[in-house]
Short mmCIF file of N, CA and C and ligand atoms in Angstrom, two decimals:
data_model
loop_
_atom_site.label_atom_id
_atom_site.label_comp_id
_atom_site.label_asym_id
_atom_site.label_seq_id
_atom_site.Cartn_x
_atom_site.Cartn_y
_atom_site.Cartn_z
N GLN A 1 0.72 17.87 -8.42
CA GLN A 1 -0.33 18.64 -9.11
C GLN A 1 -1.20 17.73 -9.95
N ALA A 2 -2.44 17.56 -9.51
CA ALA A 2 -3.36 16.68 -10.24
C ALA A 2 -3.95 17.41 -11.45
N LYS A 3 -4.40 16.62 -12.42
CA LYS A 3 -4.96 17.19 -13.66
C LYS A 3 -6.47 17.40 -13.54
N PRO A 4 -7.02 18.37 -14.26
CA PRO A 4 -8.47 18.62 -14.18
C PRO A 4 -9.31 17.41 -14.58
N VAL A 5 -10.47 17.29 -13.96
CA VAL A 5 -11.46 16.29 -14.38
C VAL A 5 -12.14 16.86 -15.62
N GLU A 6 -12.18 16.06 -16.69
CA GLU A 6 -12.77 16.56 -17.94
C GLU A 6 -14.01 15.79 -18.35
N LYS A 7 -14.04 14.49 -17.97
CA LYS A 7 -15.18 13.67 -18.39
C LYS A 7 -16.09 13.40 -17.20
N PHE A 8 -17.33 13.84 -17.33
CA PHE A 8 -18.31 13.62 -16.25
C PHE A 8 -19.26 12.52 -16.70
N ASP A 9 -18.78 11.30 -16.64
CA ASP A 9 -19.56 10.18 -17.15
C ASP A 9 -19.88 9.20 -16.01
N GLU A 10 -20.41 8.05 -16.42
CA GLU A 10 -20.82 7.06 -15.43
C GLU A 10 -19.64 6.54 -14.62
N SER A 11 -18.48 6.43 -15.26
CA SER A 11 -17.33 5.88 -14.53
C SER A 11 -16.85 6.86 -13.46
N LEU A 12 -17.04 8.16 -13.69
CA LEU A 12 -16.70 9.14 -12.66
C LEU A 12 -17.66 8.99 -11.47
N ALA A 13 -18.95 8.79 -11.78
CA ALA A 13 -19.94 8.61 -10.72
C ALA A 13 -19.62 7.37 -9.88
N HIS A 14 -19.21 6.28 -10.56
CA HIS A 14 -18.81 5.06 -9.84
C HIS A 14 -17.60 5.31 -8.96
N LEU A 15 -16.63 6.04 -9.52
CA LEU A 15 -15.41 6.34 -8.77
C LEU A 15 -15.75 7.12 -7.49
N CYS A 16 -16.65 8.10 -7.63
CA CYS A 16 -17.04 8.90 -6.45
C CYS A 16 -17.68 8.01 -5.40
N GLU A 17 -18.57 7.10 -5.81
CA GLU A 17 -19.22 6.21 -4.85
C GLU A 17 -18.19 5.31 -4.16
N ASP A 18 -17.20 4.83 -4.93
CA ASP A 18 -16.11 4.03 -4.33
C ASP A 18 -15.33 4.85 -3.32
N MET A 19 -15.10 6.12 -3.67
CA MET A 19 -14.32 6.98 -2.76
C MET A 19 -15.10 7.24 -1.47
N PHE A 20 -16.42 7.49 -1.58
CA PHE A 20 -17.23 7.66 -0.37
C PHE A 20 -17.16 6.40 0.50
N ALA A 21 -17.29 5.23 -0.14
CA ALA A 21 -17.28 3.96 0.61
C ALA A 21 -15.94 3.78 1.33
N SER A 22 -14.83 4.06 0.64
CA SER A 22 -13.51 3.91 1.27
C SER A 22 -13.35 4.89 2.42
N MET A 23 -13.85 6.11 2.21
CA MET A 23 -13.73 7.14 3.23
C MET A 23 -14.52 6.76 4.48
N TYR A 24 -15.76 6.28 4.28
CA TYR A 24 -16.57 5.88 5.44
C TYR A 24 -15.93 4.70 6.17
N ALA A 25 -15.39 3.75 5.39
CA ALA A 25 -14.76 2.56 5.99
C ALA A 25 -13.58 2.95 6.87
N ALA A 26 -12.92 4.06 6.52
CA ALA A 26 -11.74 4.50 7.27
C ALA A 26 -12.10 5.59 8.28
N ASN A 27 -13.41 5.86 8.44
CA ASN A 27 -13.87 6.91 9.37
C ASN A 27 -13.28 8.29 9.07
N GLY A 28 -13.14 8.59 7.79
CA GLY A 28 -12.62 9.90 7.41
C GLY A 28 -13.75 10.85 7.03
N VAL A 29 -13.44 12.13 6.91
CA VAL A 29 -14.43 13.12 6.47
C VAL A 29 -14.11 13.64 5.07
N GLY A 30 -12.98 13.18 4.50
CA GLY A 30 -12.63 13.61 3.16
C GLY A 30 -11.64 12.65 2.53
N LEU A 31 -11.71 12.55 1.21
CA LEU A 31 -10.74 11.71 0.49
C LEU A 31 -10.53 12.32 -0.90
N ALA A 32 -9.26 12.45 -1.27
CA ALA A 32 -8.92 13.04 -2.57
C ALA A 32 -8.39 11.94 -3.49
N ALA A 33 -8.68 12.07 -4.79
CA ALA A 33 -8.29 11.03 -5.76
C ALA A 33 -6.78 10.72 -5.72
N PRO A 34 -5.89 11.71 -5.57
CA PRO A 34 -4.46 11.37 -5.52
C PRO A 34 -4.11 10.40 -4.38
N GLN A 35 -4.95 10.36 -3.34
CA GLN A 35 -4.68 9.45 -2.22
C GLN A 35 -4.89 7.99 -2.60
N ILE A 36 -5.66 7.77 -3.67
CA ILE A 36 -5.86 6.39 -4.13
C ILE A 36 -5.15 6.19 -5.48
N GLY A 37 -4.16 7.03 -5.73
CA GLY A 37 -3.30 6.84 -6.88
C GLY A 37 -3.81 7.41 -8.19
N LEU A 38 -4.85 8.27 -8.12
CA LEU A 38 -5.38 8.87 -9.35
C LEU A 38 -5.05 10.36 -9.37
N GLY A 39 -4.31 10.78 -10.39
CA GLY A 39 -3.87 12.18 -10.45
C GLY A 39 -4.87 13.12 -11.06
N ILE A 40 -6.11 13.10 -10.52
CA ILE A 40 -7.13 14.02 -11.05
C ILE A 40 -7.69 14.87 -9.92
N ARG A 41 -8.20 16.06 -10.32
CA ARG A 41 -8.66 17.04 -9.32
C ARG A 41 -10.08 16.69 -8.86
N LEU A 42 -10.16 15.68 -8.02
CA LEU A 42 -11.44 15.16 -7.54
C LEU A 42 -11.31 14.81 -6.06
N ALA A 43 -12.30 15.23 -5.28
CA ALA A 43 -12.31 14.86 -3.86
C ALA A 43 -13.75 14.67 -3.40
N VAL A 44 -13.93 13.87 -2.36
CA VAL A 44 -15.24 13.73 -1.74
C VAL A 44 -15.13 14.13 -0.27
N ILE A 45 -16.21 14.70 0.24
CA ILE A 45 -16.24 15.16 1.63
C ILE A 45 -17.60 14.81 2.23
N ASP A 46 -17.60 14.39 3.48
CA ASP A 46 -18.84 14.29 4.25
C ASP A 46 -18.47 14.44 5.72
N VAL A 47 -18.75 15.61 6.27
CA VAL A 47 -18.35 15.85 7.66
C VAL A 47 -19.34 15.24 8.66
N THR A 48 -20.39 14.53 8.15
CA THR A 48 -21.33 13.87 9.07
C THR A 48 -21.03 12.37 9.19
N PHE A 49 -19.94 11.90 8.60
CA PHE A 49 -19.56 10.47 8.64
C PHE A 49 -20.67 9.57 8.09
N GLY A 50 -21.40 10.06 7.09
CA GLY A 50 -22.42 9.23 6.46
C GLY A 50 -23.77 9.27 7.14
N LYS A 51 -23.91 10.11 8.19
CA LYS A 51 -25.19 10.15 8.92
C LYS A 51 -26.25 10.90 8.13
N ASN A 52 -25.83 11.89 7.34
CA ASN A 52 -26.78 12.67 6.56
C ASN A 52 -26.45 12.56 5.07
N PRO A 53 -27.28 11.81 4.30
CA PRO A 53 -26.97 11.59 2.88
C PRO A 53 -26.85 12.91 2.10
N GLU A 54 -27.51 13.96 2.60
CA GLU A 54 -27.46 15.25 1.89
C GLU A 54 -26.16 16.00 2.14
N ALA A 55 -25.35 15.48 3.06
CA ALA A 55 -24.09 16.15 3.37
C ALA A 55 -22.94 15.65 2.50
N LYS A 56 -23.26 14.71 1.58
CA LYS A 56 -22.20 14.20 0.70
C LYS A 56 -21.84 15.26 -0.35
N ILE A 57 -20.57 15.58 -0.43
CA ILE A 57 -20.12 16.61 -1.36
C ILE A 57 -19.06 16.03 -2.29
N VAL A 58 -19.30 16.17 -3.59
CA VAL A 58 -18.28 15.82 -4.59
C VAL A 58 -17.67 17.13 -5.07
N LEU A 59 -16.37 17.22 -5.02
CA LEU A 59 -15.67 18.41 -5.51
C LEU A 59 -14.81 18.01 -6.70
N ALA A 60 -15.23 18.43 -7.89
CA ALA A 60 -14.39 18.24 -9.07
C ALA A 60 -13.83 19.60 -9.45
N ASN A 61 -12.56 19.65 -9.68
CA ASN A 61 -11.87 20.89 -10.06
C ASN A 61 -12.15 22.04 -9.08
N PRO A 62 -12.02 21.79 -7.77
CA PRO A 62 -12.36 22.85 -6.81
C PRO A 62 -11.36 23.99 -6.80
N GLU A 63 -11.90 25.17 -6.50
CA GLU A 63 -11.07 26.37 -6.34
C GLU A 63 -11.55 27.11 -5.11
N ILE A 64 -10.64 27.51 -4.27
CA ILE A 64 -11.02 28.29 -3.10
C ILE A 64 -11.16 29.75 -3.53
N MET A 65 -12.36 30.29 -3.30
CA MET A 65 -12.67 31.64 -3.79
C MET A 65 -12.46 32.70 -2.72
N HIS A 66 -12.74 32.33 -1.46
CA HIS A 66 -12.68 33.33 -0.40
C HIS A 66 -12.42 32.62 0.93
N ILE A 67 -11.59 33.25 1.75
CA ILE A 67 -11.36 32.72 3.10
C ILE A 67 -11.52 33.84 4.11
N GLU A 68 -11.91 33.43 5.33
CA GLU A 68 -12.13 34.43 6.38
C GLU A 68 -11.86 33.78 7.74
N GLY A 69 -11.24 34.53 8.62
CA GLY A 69 -11.05 34.08 10.00
C GLY A 69 -9.97 33.02 10.15
N ASP A 70 -9.73 32.63 11.38
CA ASP A 70 -8.71 31.63 11.71
C ASP A 70 -9.30 30.56 12.62
N GLN A 71 -8.89 29.33 12.43
CA GLN A 71 -9.20 28.27 13.39
C GLN A 71 -7.95 27.40 13.52
N ARG A 72 -7.72 26.95 14.72
CA ARG A 72 -6.59 26.08 15.00
C ARG A 72 -7.13 24.80 15.62
N GLU A 73 -7.05 23.69 14.88
CA GLU A 73 -7.59 22.43 15.38
C GLU A 73 -6.66 21.30 14.98
N GLU A 74 -6.80 20.17 15.68
CA GLU A 74 -6.04 18.98 15.33
C GLU A 74 -6.55 18.41 14.02
N GLU A 75 -5.65 17.97 13.20
CA GLU A 75 -6.01 17.44 11.90
C GLU A 75 -5.26 16.14 11.66
N GLY A 76 -5.90 15.24 10.93
CA GLY A 76 -5.24 14.00 10.53
C GLY A 76 -5.51 13.78 9.06
N CYS A 77 -5.03 12.66 8.54
CA CYS A 77 -5.19 12.39 7.12
C CYS A 77 -5.17 10.88 6.91
N LEU A 78 -6.08 10.36 6.06
CA LEU A 78 -6.12 8.93 5.82
C LEU A 78 -4.83 8.42 5.19
N SER A 79 -4.04 9.33 4.59
CA SER A 79 -2.75 8.91 4.01
C SER A 79 -1.67 8.75 5.06
N MET A 80 -1.92 9.26 6.27
CA MET A 80 -0.92 9.19 7.33
C MET A 80 -1.57 8.70 8.62
N PRO A 81 -1.95 7.40 8.65
CA PRO A 81 -2.68 6.88 9.81
C PRO A 81 -1.92 7.11 11.12
N GLY A 82 -2.64 7.56 12.12
CA GLY A 82 -2.05 7.73 13.45
C GLY A 82 -1.30 9.03 13.65
N ILE A 83 -1.12 9.81 12.58
CA ILE A 83 -0.39 11.07 12.70
C ILE A 83 -1.39 12.21 12.79
N ARG A 84 -1.24 13.06 13.82
CA ARG A 84 -2.12 14.22 13.94
C ARG A 84 -1.30 15.45 14.28
N GLY A 85 -1.83 16.60 13.94
CA GLY A 85 -1.12 17.83 14.28
C GLY A 85 -2.08 19.00 14.24
N THR A 86 -1.78 20.04 14.99
CA THR A 86 -2.64 21.22 15.02
C THR A 86 -2.30 22.13 13.84
N VAL A 87 -3.32 22.40 13.03
CA VAL A 87 -3.10 23.18 11.80
C VAL A 87 -3.98 24.43 11.83
N LEU A 88 -3.38 25.54 11.46
CA LEU A 88 -4.12 26.80 11.33
C LEU A 88 -4.81 26.81 9.97
N ARG A 89 -6.13 27.00 9.99
CA ARG A 89 -6.92 27.07 8.76
C ARG A 89 -7.89 28.22 8.88
N PRO A 90 -8.45 28.69 7.76
CA PRO A 90 -9.50 29.71 7.86
C PRO A 90 -10.78 29.12 8.47
N SER A 91 -11.56 29.97 9.17
CA SER A 91 -12.82 29.52 9.78
C SER A 91 -13.93 29.38 8.74
N TYR A 92 -13.87 30.25 7.73
CA TYR A 92 -14.90 30.25 6.67
C TYR A 92 -14.21 30.15 5.33
N VAL A 93 -14.71 29.23 4.50
CA VAL A 93 -14.12 29.05 3.18
C VAL A 93 -15.24 28.94 2.15
N THR A 94 -15.15 29.76 1.10
CA THR A 94 -16.08 29.62 -0.02
C THR A 94 -15.34 28.92 -1.14
N ILE A 95 -15.95 27.84 -1.63
CA ILE A 95 -15.31 27.03 -2.66
C ILE A 95 -16.18 27.03 -3.90
N ARG A 96 -15.55 26.98 -5.07
CA ARG A 96 -16.28 26.79 -6.32
C ARG A 96 -15.77 25.49 -6.91
N ALA A 97 -16.70 24.66 -7.36
CA ALA A 97 -16.31 23.36 -7.91
C ALA A 97 -17.38 22.89 -8.87
N GLN A 98 -17.15 21.72 -9.49
CA GLN A 98 -18.19 21.08 -10.28
C GLN A 98 -18.64 19.83 -9.54
N ASP A 99 -19.92 19.51 -9.68
CA ASP A 99 -20.42 18.30 -9.03
C ASP A 99 -20.18 17.09 -9.94
N VAL A 100 -20.73 15.96 -9.54
CA VAL A 100 -20.45 14.71 -10.26
C VAL A 100 -20.98 14.74 -11.70
N THR A 101 -21.95 15.65 -11.97
CA THR A 101 -22.48 15.76 -13.33
C THR A 101 -21.78 16.85 -14.14
N GLY A 102 -20.86 17.58 -13.49
CA GLY A 102 -20.15 18.64 -14.19
C GLY A 102 -20.72 20.03 -13.97
N LYS A 103 -21.82 20.08 -13.20
CA LYS A 103 -22.47 21.37 -12.93
C LYS A 103 -21.66 22.17 -11.91
N SER A 104 -21.42 23.45 -12.22
CA SER A 104 -20.65 24.30 -11.30
C SER A 104 -21.51 24.76 -10.13
N PHE A 105 -20.90 24.86 -8.97
CA PHE A 105 -21.61 25.38 -7.80
C PHE A 105 -20.62 26.08 -6.89
N GLU A 106 -21.18 26.93 -6.03
CA GLU A 106 -20.37 27.57 -5.01
C GLU A 106 -20.95 27.20 -3.67
N MET A 107 -20.09 27.03 -2.67
CA MET A 107 -20.56 26.60 -1.36
C MET A 107 -19.70 27.22 -0.29
N LYS A 108 -20.36 27.65 0.78
CA LYS A 108 -19.62 28.23 1.88
C LYS A 108 -19.58 27.22 3.02
N GLY A 109 -18.40 27.00 3.59
CA GLY A 109 -18.28 26.07 4.71
C GLY A 109 -17.66 26.78 5.89
N GLU A 110 -18.04 26.32 7.08
CA GLU A 110 -17.38 26.86 8.27
C GLU A 110 -16.93 25.70 9.16
N GLY A 111 -16.01 25.99 10.05
CA GLY A 111 -15.52 24.98 10.99
C GLY A 111 -14.90 23.80 10.26
N LEU A 112 -15.36 22.59 10.63
CA LEU A 112 -14.77 21.37 10.07
C LEU A 112 -14.89 21.32 8.54
N LEU A 113 -16.02 21.80 8.03
CA LEU A 113 -16.21 21.77 6.57
C LEU A 113 -15.22 22.71 5.87
N ALA A 114 -14.99 23.88 6.46
CA ALA A 114 -14.00 24.83 5.90
C ALA A 114 -12.62 24.17 5.90
N ARG A 115 -12.31 23.49 7.00
CA ARG A 115 -11.03 22.78 7.13
C ARG A 115 -10.91 21.69 6.06
N ALA A 116 -11.99 20.94 5.85
CA ALA A 116 -11.96 19.86 4.86
C ALA A 116 -11.77 20.42 3.44
N PHE A 117 -12.43 21.54 3.13
CA PHE A 117 -12.25 22.17 1.82
C PHE A 117 -10.77 22.46 1.58
N CYS A 118 -10.10 23.00 2.58
CA CYS A 118 -8.68 23.37 2.44
C CYS A 118 -7.80 22.12 2.35
N HIS A 119 -8.06 21.16 3.25
CA HIS A 119 -7.25 19.94 3.32
C HIS A 119 -7.31 19.16 1.99
N GLU A 120 -8.54 19.01 1.45
CA GLU A 120 -8.70 18.23 0.22
C GLU A 120 -8.16 18.98 -0.99
N THR A 121 -8.36 20.29 -1.04
CA THR A 121 -7.79 21.07 -2.15
C THR A 121 -6.27 21.00 -2.11
N ASP A 122 -5.71 21.02 -0.92
CA ASP A 122 -4.25 20.85 -0.76
C ASP A 122 -3.78 19.54 -1.41
N HIS A 123 -4.52 18.45 -1.14
CA HIS A 123 -4.14 17.14 -1.70
C HIS A 123 -4.00 17.22 -3.23
N LEU A 124 -4.91 17.99 -3.87
CA LEU A 124 -4.90 18.08 -5.34
C LEU A 124 -3.69 18.87 -5.83
N ASN A 125 -3.07 19.61 -4.91
CA ASN A 125 -1.86 20.36 -5.24
C ASN A 125 -0.62 19.68 -4.66
N GLY A 126 -0.78 18.41 -4.25
CA GLY A 126 0.36 17.65 -3.75
C GLY A 126 0.84 18.06 -2.38
N ILE A 127 -0.05 18.67 -1.59
CA ILE A 127 0.35 19.16 -0.27
C ILE A 127 -0.34 18.34 0.83
N LEU A 128 0.46 17.79 1.75
CA LEU A 128 -0.09 17.09 2.91
C LEU A 128 -0.16 18.05 4.09
N PHE A 129 -1.06 17.77 5.04
CA PHE A 129 -1.28 18.73 6.14
C PHE A 129 -0.02 19.00 6.96
N ILE A 130 0.93 18.04 6.97
CA ILE A 130 2.14 18.26 7.78
C ILE A 130 2.98 19.42 7.22
N ARG A 131 2.73 19.80 5.95
CA ARG A 131 3.42 20.96 5.37
C ARG A 131 3.08 22.23 6.16
N HIS A 132 1.91 22.23 6.82
CA HIS A 132 1.48 23.42 7.55
C HIS A 132 1.98 23.44 9.00
N LEU A 133 2.69 22.39 9.41
CA LEU A 133 3.20 22.34 10.78
C LEU A 133 4.58 23.01 10.84
N SER A 134 5.06 23.27 12.03
CA SER A 134 6.40 23.84 12.18
C SER A 134 7.42 22.81 11.70
N SER A 135 8.60 23.29 11.29
CA SER A 135 9.61 22.34 10.78
C SER A 135 10.04 21.37 11.87
N LEU A 136 10.03 21.83 13.11
CA LEU A 136 10.40 20.95 14.23
C LEU A 136 9.40 19.80 14.35
N LYS A 137 8.11 20.18 14.37
CA LYS A 137 7.05 19.17 14.50
C LYS A 137 7.09 18.21 13.30
N ARG A 138 7.34 18.76 12.11
CA ARG A 138 7.40 17.93 10.91
C ARG A 138 8.55 16.93 10.99
N GLU A 139 9.70 17.37 11.50
CA GLU A 139 10.84 16.48 11.66
C GLU A 139 10.53 15.35 12.63
N LEU A 140 9.83 15.70 13.73
CA LEU A 140 9.46 14.69 14.72
C LEU A 140 8.56 13.63 14.09
N ILE A 141 7.62 14.09 13.26
CA ILE A 141 6.70 13.17 12.60
C ILE A 141 7.46 12.28 11.61
N LYS A 142 8.38 12.88 10.85
CA LYS A 142 9.16 12.10 9.88
C LYS A 142 9.99 11.03 10.59
N ARG A 143 10.56 11.43 11.74
CA ARG A 143 11.37 10.48 12.50
C ARG A 143 10.49 9.31 12.97
N ARG A 144 9.27 9.67 13.44
CA ARG A 144 8.36 8.64 13.91
C ARG A 144 7.98 7.68 12.79
N ILE A 145 7.76 8.22 11.58
CA ILE A 145 7.40 7.38 10.44
C ILE A 145 8.57 6.47 10.06
N ARG A 146 9.80 7.03 10.08
CA ARG A 146 10.98 6.20 9.76
C ARG A 146 11.09 5.03 10.74
N LYS A 147 10.84 5.33 12.02
CA LYS A 147 10.90 4.30 13.06
C LYS A 147 9.85 3.22 12.79
N MET A 148 8.62 3.68 12.48
CA MET A 148 7.53 2.74 12.23
C MET A 148 7.84 1.89 11.00
N ARG A 149 8.47 2.52 9.99
CA ARG A 149 8.84 1.78 8.76
C ARG A 149 9.82 0.67 9.10
N LYS A 150 10.83 1.03 9.91
CA LYS A 150 11.85 0.07 10.31
C LYS A 150 11.21 -1.13 11.02
N ALA A 151 10.22 -0.81 11.86
CA ALA A 151 9.55 -1.86 12.64
C ALA A 151 8.51 -2.61 11.80
N GLY A 152 8.32 -2.15 10.56
CA GLY A 152 7.35 -2.80 9.68
C GLY A 152 5.91 -2.43 9.99
N ASP A 153 5.71 -1.30 10.74
CA ASP A 153 4.36 -0.87 11.09
C ASP A 153 3.83 0.20 10.15
N TRP A 154 4.53 0.53 9.09
CA TRP A 154 4.08 1.60 8.17
C TRP A 154 4.21 1.09 6.75
NI1 NI B 1 -5.82 13.99 3.78
#
């Protein structure tokens, strides 16, 4: 459980830019502060992989307000390279958050963006996407990670 972002200052703006840069370098569409060792409720998202500067989203203290529909798609996470699994998520998600300046906003996302809203908010609550998989699938993934660890590949 990450702590709320309280200070919206220049160092927060720098941190967000660093997070976008790391996310683009890893070809991700989202990155949450706990993934880089910071226990604060902050995430960045860009489902265009940096192609559209206006698609950059900073989510500080996000809250999911409304969900609708179902989508089942493969999902991965920068914290678990090479691991993917099919996760059930809502098709439409309305989120409320603060931007990098502390201003509150609401935004509706669908498809990949709806998925990213859920995935990143989960990170702030200490939840990885594999939590949403079946226990069998999760065990298989854990076994694979143990094997990779033994081989020094993780
Ligand atoms: Ni993730």
